[in-house]
CSV table of C-alpha atoms in Angstrom, one decimal:
chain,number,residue,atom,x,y,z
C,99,UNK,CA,191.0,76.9,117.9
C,100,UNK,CA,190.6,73.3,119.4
C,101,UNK,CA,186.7,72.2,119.6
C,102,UNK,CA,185.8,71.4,123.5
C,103,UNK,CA,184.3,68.0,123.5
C,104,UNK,CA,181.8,66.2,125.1
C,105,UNK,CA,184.6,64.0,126.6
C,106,UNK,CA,186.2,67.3,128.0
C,107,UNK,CA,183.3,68.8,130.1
C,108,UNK,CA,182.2,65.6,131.7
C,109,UNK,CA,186.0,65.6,132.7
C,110,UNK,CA,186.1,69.1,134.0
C,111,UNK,CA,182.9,68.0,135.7
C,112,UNK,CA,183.7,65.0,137.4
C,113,UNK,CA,181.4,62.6,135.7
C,114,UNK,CA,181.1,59.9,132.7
C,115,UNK,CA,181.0,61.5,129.4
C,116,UNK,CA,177.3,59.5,129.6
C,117,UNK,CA,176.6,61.3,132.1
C,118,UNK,CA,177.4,64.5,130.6
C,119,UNK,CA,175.6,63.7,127.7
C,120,UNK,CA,172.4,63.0,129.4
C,121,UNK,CA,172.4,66.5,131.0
C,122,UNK,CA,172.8,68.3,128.5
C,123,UNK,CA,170.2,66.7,126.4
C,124,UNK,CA,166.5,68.4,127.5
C,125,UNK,CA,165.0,65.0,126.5
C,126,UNK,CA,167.5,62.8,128.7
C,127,UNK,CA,168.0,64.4,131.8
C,128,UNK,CA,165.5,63.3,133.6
C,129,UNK,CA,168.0,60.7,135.1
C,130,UNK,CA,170.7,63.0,136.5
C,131,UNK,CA,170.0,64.9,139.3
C,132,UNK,CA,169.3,68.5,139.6
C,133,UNK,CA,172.6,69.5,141.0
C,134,UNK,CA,174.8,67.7,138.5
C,135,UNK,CA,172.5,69.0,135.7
C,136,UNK,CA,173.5,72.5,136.4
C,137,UNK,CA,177.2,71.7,137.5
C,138,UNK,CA,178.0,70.1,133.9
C,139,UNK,CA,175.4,73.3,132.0
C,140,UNK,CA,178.1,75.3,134.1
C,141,UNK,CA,181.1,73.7,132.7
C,142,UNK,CA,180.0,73.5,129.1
C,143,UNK,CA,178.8,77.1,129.0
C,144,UNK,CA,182.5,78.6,131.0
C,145,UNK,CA,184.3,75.8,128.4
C,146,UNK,CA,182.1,77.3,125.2
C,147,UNK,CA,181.0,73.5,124.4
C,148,UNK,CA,179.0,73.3,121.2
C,149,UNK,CA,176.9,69.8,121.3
C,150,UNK,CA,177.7,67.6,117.7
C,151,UNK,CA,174.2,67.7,116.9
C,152,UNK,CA,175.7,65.8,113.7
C,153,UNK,CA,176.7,63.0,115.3
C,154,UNK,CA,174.0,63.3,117.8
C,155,UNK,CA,171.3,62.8,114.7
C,156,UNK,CA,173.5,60.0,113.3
C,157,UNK,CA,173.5,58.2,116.5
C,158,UNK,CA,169.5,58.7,116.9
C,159,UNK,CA,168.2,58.9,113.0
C,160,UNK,CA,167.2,62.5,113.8
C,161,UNK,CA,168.3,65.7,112.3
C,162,UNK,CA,166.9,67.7,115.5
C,163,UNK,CA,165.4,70.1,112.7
C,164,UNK,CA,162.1,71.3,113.1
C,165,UNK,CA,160.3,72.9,110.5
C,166,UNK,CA,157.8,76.1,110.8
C,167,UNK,CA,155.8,77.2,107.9
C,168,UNK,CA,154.1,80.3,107.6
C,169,UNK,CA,152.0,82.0,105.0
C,170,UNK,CA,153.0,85.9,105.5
C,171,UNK,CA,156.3,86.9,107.0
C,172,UNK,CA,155.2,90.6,106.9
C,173,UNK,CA,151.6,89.5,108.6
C,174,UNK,CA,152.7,91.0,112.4
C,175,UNK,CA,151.0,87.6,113.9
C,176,UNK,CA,153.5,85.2,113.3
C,177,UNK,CA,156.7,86.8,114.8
C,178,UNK,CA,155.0,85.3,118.3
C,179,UNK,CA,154.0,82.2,117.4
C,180,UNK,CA,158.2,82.2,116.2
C,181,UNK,CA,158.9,82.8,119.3
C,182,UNK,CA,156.9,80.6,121.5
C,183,UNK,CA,157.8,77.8,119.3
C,184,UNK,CA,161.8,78.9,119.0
C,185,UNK,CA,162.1,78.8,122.3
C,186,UNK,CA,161.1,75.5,123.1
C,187,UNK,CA,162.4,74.0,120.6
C,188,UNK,CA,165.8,75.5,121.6
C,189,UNK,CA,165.7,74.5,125.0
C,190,UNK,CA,164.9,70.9,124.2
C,191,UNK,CA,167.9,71.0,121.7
C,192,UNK,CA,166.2,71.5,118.1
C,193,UNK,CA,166.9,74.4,115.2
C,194,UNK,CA,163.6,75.7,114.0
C,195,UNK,CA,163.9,77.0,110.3
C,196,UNK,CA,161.2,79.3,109.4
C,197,UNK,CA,159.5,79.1,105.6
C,198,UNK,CA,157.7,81.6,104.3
C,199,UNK,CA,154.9,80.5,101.4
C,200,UNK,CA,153.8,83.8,100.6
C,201,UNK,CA,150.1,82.3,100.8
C,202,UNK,CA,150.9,80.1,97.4
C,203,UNK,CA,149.8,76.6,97.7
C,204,UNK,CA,152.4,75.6,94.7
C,205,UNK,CA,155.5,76.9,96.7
C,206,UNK,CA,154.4,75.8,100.0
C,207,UNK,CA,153.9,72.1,98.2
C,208,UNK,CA,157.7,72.5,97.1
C,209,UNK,CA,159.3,74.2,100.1
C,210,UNK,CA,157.7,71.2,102.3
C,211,UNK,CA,159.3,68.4,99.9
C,212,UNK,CA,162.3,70.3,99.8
C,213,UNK,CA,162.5,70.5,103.8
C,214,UNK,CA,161.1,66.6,104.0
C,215,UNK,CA,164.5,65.5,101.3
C,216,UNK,CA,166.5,67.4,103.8
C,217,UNK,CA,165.5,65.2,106.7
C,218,UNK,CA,163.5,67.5,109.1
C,219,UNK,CA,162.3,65.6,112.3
C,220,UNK,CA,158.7,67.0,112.0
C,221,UNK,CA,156.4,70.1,110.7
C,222,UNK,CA,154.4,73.0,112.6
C,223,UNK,CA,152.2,74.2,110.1
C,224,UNK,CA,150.2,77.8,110.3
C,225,UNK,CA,149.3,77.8,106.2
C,226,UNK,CA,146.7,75.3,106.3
C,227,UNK,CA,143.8,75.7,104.3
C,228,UNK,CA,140.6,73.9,103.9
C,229,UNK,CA,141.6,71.3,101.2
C,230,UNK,CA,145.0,70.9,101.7
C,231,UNK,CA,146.7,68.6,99.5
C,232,UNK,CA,150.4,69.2,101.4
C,233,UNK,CA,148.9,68.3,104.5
C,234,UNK,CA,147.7,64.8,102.6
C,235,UNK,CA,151.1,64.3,101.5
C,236,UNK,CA,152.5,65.1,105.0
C,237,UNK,CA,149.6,62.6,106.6
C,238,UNK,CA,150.4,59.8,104.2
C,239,UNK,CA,154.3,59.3,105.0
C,240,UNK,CA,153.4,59.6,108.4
C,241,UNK,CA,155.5,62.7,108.9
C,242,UNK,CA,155.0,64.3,112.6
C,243,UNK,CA,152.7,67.4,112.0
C,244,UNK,CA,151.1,69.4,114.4
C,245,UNK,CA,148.7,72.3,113.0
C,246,UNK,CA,148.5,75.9,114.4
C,247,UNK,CA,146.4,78.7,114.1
C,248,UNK,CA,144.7,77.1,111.0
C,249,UNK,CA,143.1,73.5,111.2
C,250,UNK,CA,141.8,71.8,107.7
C,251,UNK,CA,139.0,69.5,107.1
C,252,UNK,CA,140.3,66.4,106.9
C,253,UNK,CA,141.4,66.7,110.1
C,254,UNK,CA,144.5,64.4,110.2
C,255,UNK,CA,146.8,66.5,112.3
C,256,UNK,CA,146.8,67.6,116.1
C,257,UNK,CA,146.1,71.3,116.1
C,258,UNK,CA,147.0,74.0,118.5
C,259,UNK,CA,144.4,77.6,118.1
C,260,UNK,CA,142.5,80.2,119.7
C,261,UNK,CA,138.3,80.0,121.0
C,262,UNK,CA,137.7,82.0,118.2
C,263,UNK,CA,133.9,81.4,118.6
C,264,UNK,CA,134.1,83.0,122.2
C,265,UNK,CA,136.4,85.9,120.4
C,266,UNK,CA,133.8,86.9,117.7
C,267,UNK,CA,130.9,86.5,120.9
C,268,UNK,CA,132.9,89.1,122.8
C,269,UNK,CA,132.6,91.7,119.9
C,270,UNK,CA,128.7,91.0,118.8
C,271,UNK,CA,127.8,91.1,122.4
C,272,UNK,CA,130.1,94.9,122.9
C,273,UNK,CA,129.1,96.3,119.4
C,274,UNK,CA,125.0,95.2,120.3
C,275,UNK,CA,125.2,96.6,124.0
C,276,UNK,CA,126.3,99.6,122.6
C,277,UNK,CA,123.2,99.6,120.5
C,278,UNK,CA,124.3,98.4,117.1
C,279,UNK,CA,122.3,96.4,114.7
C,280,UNK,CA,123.5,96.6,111.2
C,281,UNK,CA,127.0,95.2,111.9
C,282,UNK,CA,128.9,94.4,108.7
C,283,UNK,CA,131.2,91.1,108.9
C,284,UNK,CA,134.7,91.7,107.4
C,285,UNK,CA,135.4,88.0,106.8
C,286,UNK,CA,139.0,86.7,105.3
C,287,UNK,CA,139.6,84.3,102.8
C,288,UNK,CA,137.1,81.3,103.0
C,289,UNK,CA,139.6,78.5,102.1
C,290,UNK,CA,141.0,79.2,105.7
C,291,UNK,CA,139.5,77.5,109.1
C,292,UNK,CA,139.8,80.9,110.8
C,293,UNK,CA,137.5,82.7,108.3
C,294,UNK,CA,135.3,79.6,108.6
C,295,UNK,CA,134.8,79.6,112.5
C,296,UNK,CA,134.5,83.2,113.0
C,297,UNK,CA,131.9,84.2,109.7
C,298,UNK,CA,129.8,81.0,111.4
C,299,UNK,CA,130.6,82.2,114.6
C,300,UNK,CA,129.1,85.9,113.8
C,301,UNK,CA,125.8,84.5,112.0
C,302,UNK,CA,125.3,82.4,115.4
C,303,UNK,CA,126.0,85.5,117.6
C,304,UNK,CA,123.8,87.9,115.7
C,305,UNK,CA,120.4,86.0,115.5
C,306,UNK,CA,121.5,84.8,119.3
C,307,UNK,CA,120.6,88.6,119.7
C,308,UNK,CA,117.6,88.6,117.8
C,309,UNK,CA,119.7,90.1,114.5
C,310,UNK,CA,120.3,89.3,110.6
C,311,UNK,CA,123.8,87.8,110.2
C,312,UNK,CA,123.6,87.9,106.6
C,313,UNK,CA,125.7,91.6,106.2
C,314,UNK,CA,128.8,90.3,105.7
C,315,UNK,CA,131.5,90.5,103.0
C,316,UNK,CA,134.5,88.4,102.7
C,317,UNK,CA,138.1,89.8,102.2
C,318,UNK,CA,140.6,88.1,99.3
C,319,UNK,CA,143.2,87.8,101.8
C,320,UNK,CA,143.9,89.0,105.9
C,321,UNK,CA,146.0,91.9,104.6
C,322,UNK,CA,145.4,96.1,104.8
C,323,UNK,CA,144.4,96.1,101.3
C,324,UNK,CA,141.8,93.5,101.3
C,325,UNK,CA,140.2,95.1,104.2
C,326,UNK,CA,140.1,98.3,102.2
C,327,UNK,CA,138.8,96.6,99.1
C,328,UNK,CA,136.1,94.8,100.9
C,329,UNK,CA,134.5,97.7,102.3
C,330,UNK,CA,134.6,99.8,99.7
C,331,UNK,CA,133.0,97.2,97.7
C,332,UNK,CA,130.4,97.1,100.8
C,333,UNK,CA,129.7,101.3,100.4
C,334,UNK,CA,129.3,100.5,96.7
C,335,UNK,CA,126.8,98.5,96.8
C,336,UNK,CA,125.1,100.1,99.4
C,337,UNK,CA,125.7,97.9,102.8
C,338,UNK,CA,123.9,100.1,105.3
C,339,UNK,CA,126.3,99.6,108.9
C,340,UNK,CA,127.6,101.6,112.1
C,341,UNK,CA,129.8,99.0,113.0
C,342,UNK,CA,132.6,96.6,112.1
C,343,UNK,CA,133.8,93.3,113.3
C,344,UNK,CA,136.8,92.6,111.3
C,345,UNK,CA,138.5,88.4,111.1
C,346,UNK,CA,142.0,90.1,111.7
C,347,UNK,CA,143.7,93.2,113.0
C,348,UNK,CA,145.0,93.2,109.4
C,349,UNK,CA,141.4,94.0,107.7
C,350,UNK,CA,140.4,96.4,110.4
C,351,UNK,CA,143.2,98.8,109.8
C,352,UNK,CA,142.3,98.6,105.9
C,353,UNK,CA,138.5,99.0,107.0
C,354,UNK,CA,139.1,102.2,109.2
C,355,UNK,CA,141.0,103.6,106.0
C,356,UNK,CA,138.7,103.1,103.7
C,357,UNK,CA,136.4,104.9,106.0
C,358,UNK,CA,138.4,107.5,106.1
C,359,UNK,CA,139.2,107.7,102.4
C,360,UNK,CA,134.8,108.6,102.7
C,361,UNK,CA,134.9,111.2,105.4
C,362,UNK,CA,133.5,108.1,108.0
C,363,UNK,CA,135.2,108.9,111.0
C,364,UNK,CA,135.5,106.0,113.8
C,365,UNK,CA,134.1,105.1,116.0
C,366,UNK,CA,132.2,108.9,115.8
C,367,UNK,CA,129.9,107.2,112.5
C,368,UNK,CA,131.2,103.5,112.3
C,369,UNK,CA,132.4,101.2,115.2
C,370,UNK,CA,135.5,98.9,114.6
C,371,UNK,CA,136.5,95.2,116.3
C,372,UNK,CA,139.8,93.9,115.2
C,373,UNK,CA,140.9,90.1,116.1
C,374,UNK,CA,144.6,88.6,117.1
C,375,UNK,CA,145.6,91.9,119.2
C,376,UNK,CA,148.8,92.2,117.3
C,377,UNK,CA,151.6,94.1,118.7
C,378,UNK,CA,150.6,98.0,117.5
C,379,UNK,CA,146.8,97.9,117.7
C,380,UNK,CA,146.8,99.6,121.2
C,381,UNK,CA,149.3,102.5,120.2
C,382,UNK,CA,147.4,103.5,117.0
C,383,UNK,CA,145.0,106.9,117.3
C,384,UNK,CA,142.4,105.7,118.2
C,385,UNK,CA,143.7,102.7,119.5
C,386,UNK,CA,141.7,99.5,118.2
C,387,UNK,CA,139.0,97.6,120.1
C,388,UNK,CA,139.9,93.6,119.2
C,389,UNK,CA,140.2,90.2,120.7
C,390,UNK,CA,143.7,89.3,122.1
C,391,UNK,CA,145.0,85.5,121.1
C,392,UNK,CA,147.7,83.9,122.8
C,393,UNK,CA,149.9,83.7,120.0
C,394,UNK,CA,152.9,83.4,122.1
C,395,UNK,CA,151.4,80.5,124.5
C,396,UNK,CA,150.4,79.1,120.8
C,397,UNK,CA,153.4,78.6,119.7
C,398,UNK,CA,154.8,76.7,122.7
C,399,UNK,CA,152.4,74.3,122.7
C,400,UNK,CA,152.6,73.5,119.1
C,401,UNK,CA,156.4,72.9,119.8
C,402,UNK,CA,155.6,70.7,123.2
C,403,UNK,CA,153.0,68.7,121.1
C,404,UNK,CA,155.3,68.3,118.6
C,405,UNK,CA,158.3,67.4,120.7
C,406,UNK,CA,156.2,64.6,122.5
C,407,UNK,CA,155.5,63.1,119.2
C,408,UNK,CA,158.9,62.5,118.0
C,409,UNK,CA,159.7,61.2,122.0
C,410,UNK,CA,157.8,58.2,120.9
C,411,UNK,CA,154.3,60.1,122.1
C,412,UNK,CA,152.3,60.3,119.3
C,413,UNK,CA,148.8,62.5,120.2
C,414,UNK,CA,145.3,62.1,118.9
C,415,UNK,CA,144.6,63.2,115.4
C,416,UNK,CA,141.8,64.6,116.3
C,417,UNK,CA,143.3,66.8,119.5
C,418,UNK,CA,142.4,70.6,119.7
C,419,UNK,CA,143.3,72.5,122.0
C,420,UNK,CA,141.6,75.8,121.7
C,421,UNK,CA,143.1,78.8,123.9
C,422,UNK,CA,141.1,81.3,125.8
C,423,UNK,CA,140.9,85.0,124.0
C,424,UNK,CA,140.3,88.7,125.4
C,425,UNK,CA,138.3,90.6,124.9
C,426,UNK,CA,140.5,94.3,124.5
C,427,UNK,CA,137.9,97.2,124.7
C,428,UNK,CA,139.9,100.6,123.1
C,429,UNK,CA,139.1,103.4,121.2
C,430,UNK,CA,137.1,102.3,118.6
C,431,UNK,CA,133.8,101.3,119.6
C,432,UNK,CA,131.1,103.5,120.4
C,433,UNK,CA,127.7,104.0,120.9
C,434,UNK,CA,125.3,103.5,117.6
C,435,UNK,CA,125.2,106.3,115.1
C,436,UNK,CA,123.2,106.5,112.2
C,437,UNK,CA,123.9,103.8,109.4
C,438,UNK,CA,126.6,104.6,106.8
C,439,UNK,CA,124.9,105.1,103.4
């Protein structure tokens, strides 16, 4: 089968193959107006026209790749952030290839060099941890980055995430007008921004009220089992609580099962707040009480940031954008019982 070329939509079209060019590149089309925008899109999708994005990059030094790196395939918050990000990449003519470090430092280091030799245009990076020596490496070539979900200290990247202070508010001020006191803290992994802001976050909201914000225990990882590990360790050593508020849907679900694995019933003996609001938590029995993030509207911008940047529009290092959250009140949260023991 013959490949349509450029050369034979802008033909079919009735305009310069420059012209042609220039509306069907996102970037470009600012210049051609609306009507021949869409009469050339029309042509190229009836003639099946595939755009040379070879020759394309080796006309503008770009590969038109675009890198996302994520931490946890299986974790349910990412598939959104995808999305967003797919999408506008896509429309502005990119390929997003997804990586998947498996939370390793080592392999994300490798994947990212291997990626960089392979000539992606830039990065969008949701792994970051505090001290994060591949986000050095990224900073010191000058390779475009933009940060989401997770920021790091050094703070050498643009970075796209959620008011995760407001978030962890919403739950302390639910969980204490419903007359709880000894709220537990189910923190994640301390090497990560998120379990940073919202374990500071919760000490702040608590003595706001008047309460200790010391009952907290932190989980290895934002996964089922490390919420289940943590609070077994927290009945173990004799944490008195009646409620909950979990850093991630993730550790809630592990929390509420090793309640159950007890006899704790929720929210009966102990309330629950989950964070993210992914996908399931309102169709589960009882369905969870947690904050919903934007993870879709996340994604986006960390692509539109991104795409600026290699359009010769560099942003501020020091740019955060911080998304409003929801606060999602469900099935597990109740009035105070008495303390777990």
């Amino acid at each position: 089968m013959t490949r349509v070329r450029l050369v034979d939509v802008a033909r079919e079209a009735g305009v310069h193959p420059g012209t042609a060019s220039r509306a069907l590149n996102p970037a470009a089309r600012d210049g051609v107006s609306r009507r021949t925008v869409r009469r050339v899109e029309l042509v190229a999708q009836r003639l099946g026209y595939v755009p040379n994005t070879l020759a394309r990059g080796l006309r503008t030094s770009r590969s038109f790749v675009v890198a996302l790196v994520i931490p946890d395939i299986t974790n349910p918050l990412f598939p959104q952030i995808v999305r967003g990000a797919e999408q506008v990449l896509s429309e502005a003519g990119y390929t997003l290839v997804l990586t998947d470090t498996n939370n390793d430092p080592a392999t994300e280091g490798s994947q990212v060099a291997a990626m960089s030799a392979r000539g992606v245009d830039g990065f969008i990076v949701a792994t970051a941890r505090w001290e994060d020596a591949t986000l050095d490496d990224l900073a010191a070539v000058g390779t475009p980055t933009v940060l989401v979900n997770r920021r790091n200290a050094a703070g050498l990247f643009p970075y796209i995430g959620a008011d995760d202070r407001r978030g962890v508010d919403l739950c302390v001020d639910h969980l204490t007008a419903l007359g709880h006191c000894a709220i537990l803290h189910l923190g994640g992994p301390a090497n990560t921004s998120t379990a940073r802001d919202r374990s500071d976050a919760f000490r702040q909201s608590m003595r706001a009220h008047g309460l200790s914000g010391d009952l907290s225990i932190a989980g290895a990882s934002y996964t089922e089992q490390a919420g289940a590990e943590a609070v077994r360790a927290a009945l173990q050593q004799g944490m008195d609580f009646t409620a909950i508020v979990a850093a991630n849907d993730l550790l809630a679900l592990g929390a509420a099962q090793a309640l159950a694995e007890r006899g704790i019933t929720c929210p009966a003996d102990v309330s629950i707040t989950g964070y993210n609001d992914i996908d399931f938590m309102s169709r589960l029995s009882p369905p969870f009480t947690t904050v919903r993030v934007p993870l879709r509207r996340m994604g986006e911008l960390a692509a539109q940031t991104l795409l600026a940047w290699l359009d010769g529009r560099p942003p501020d290092a020091a740019t955060q954008v911080l998304l409003p959250v929801k606060f999602m009140e469900r099935g597990t949260t109740a009035r105070v019982a008495v303390p777990v023991r």
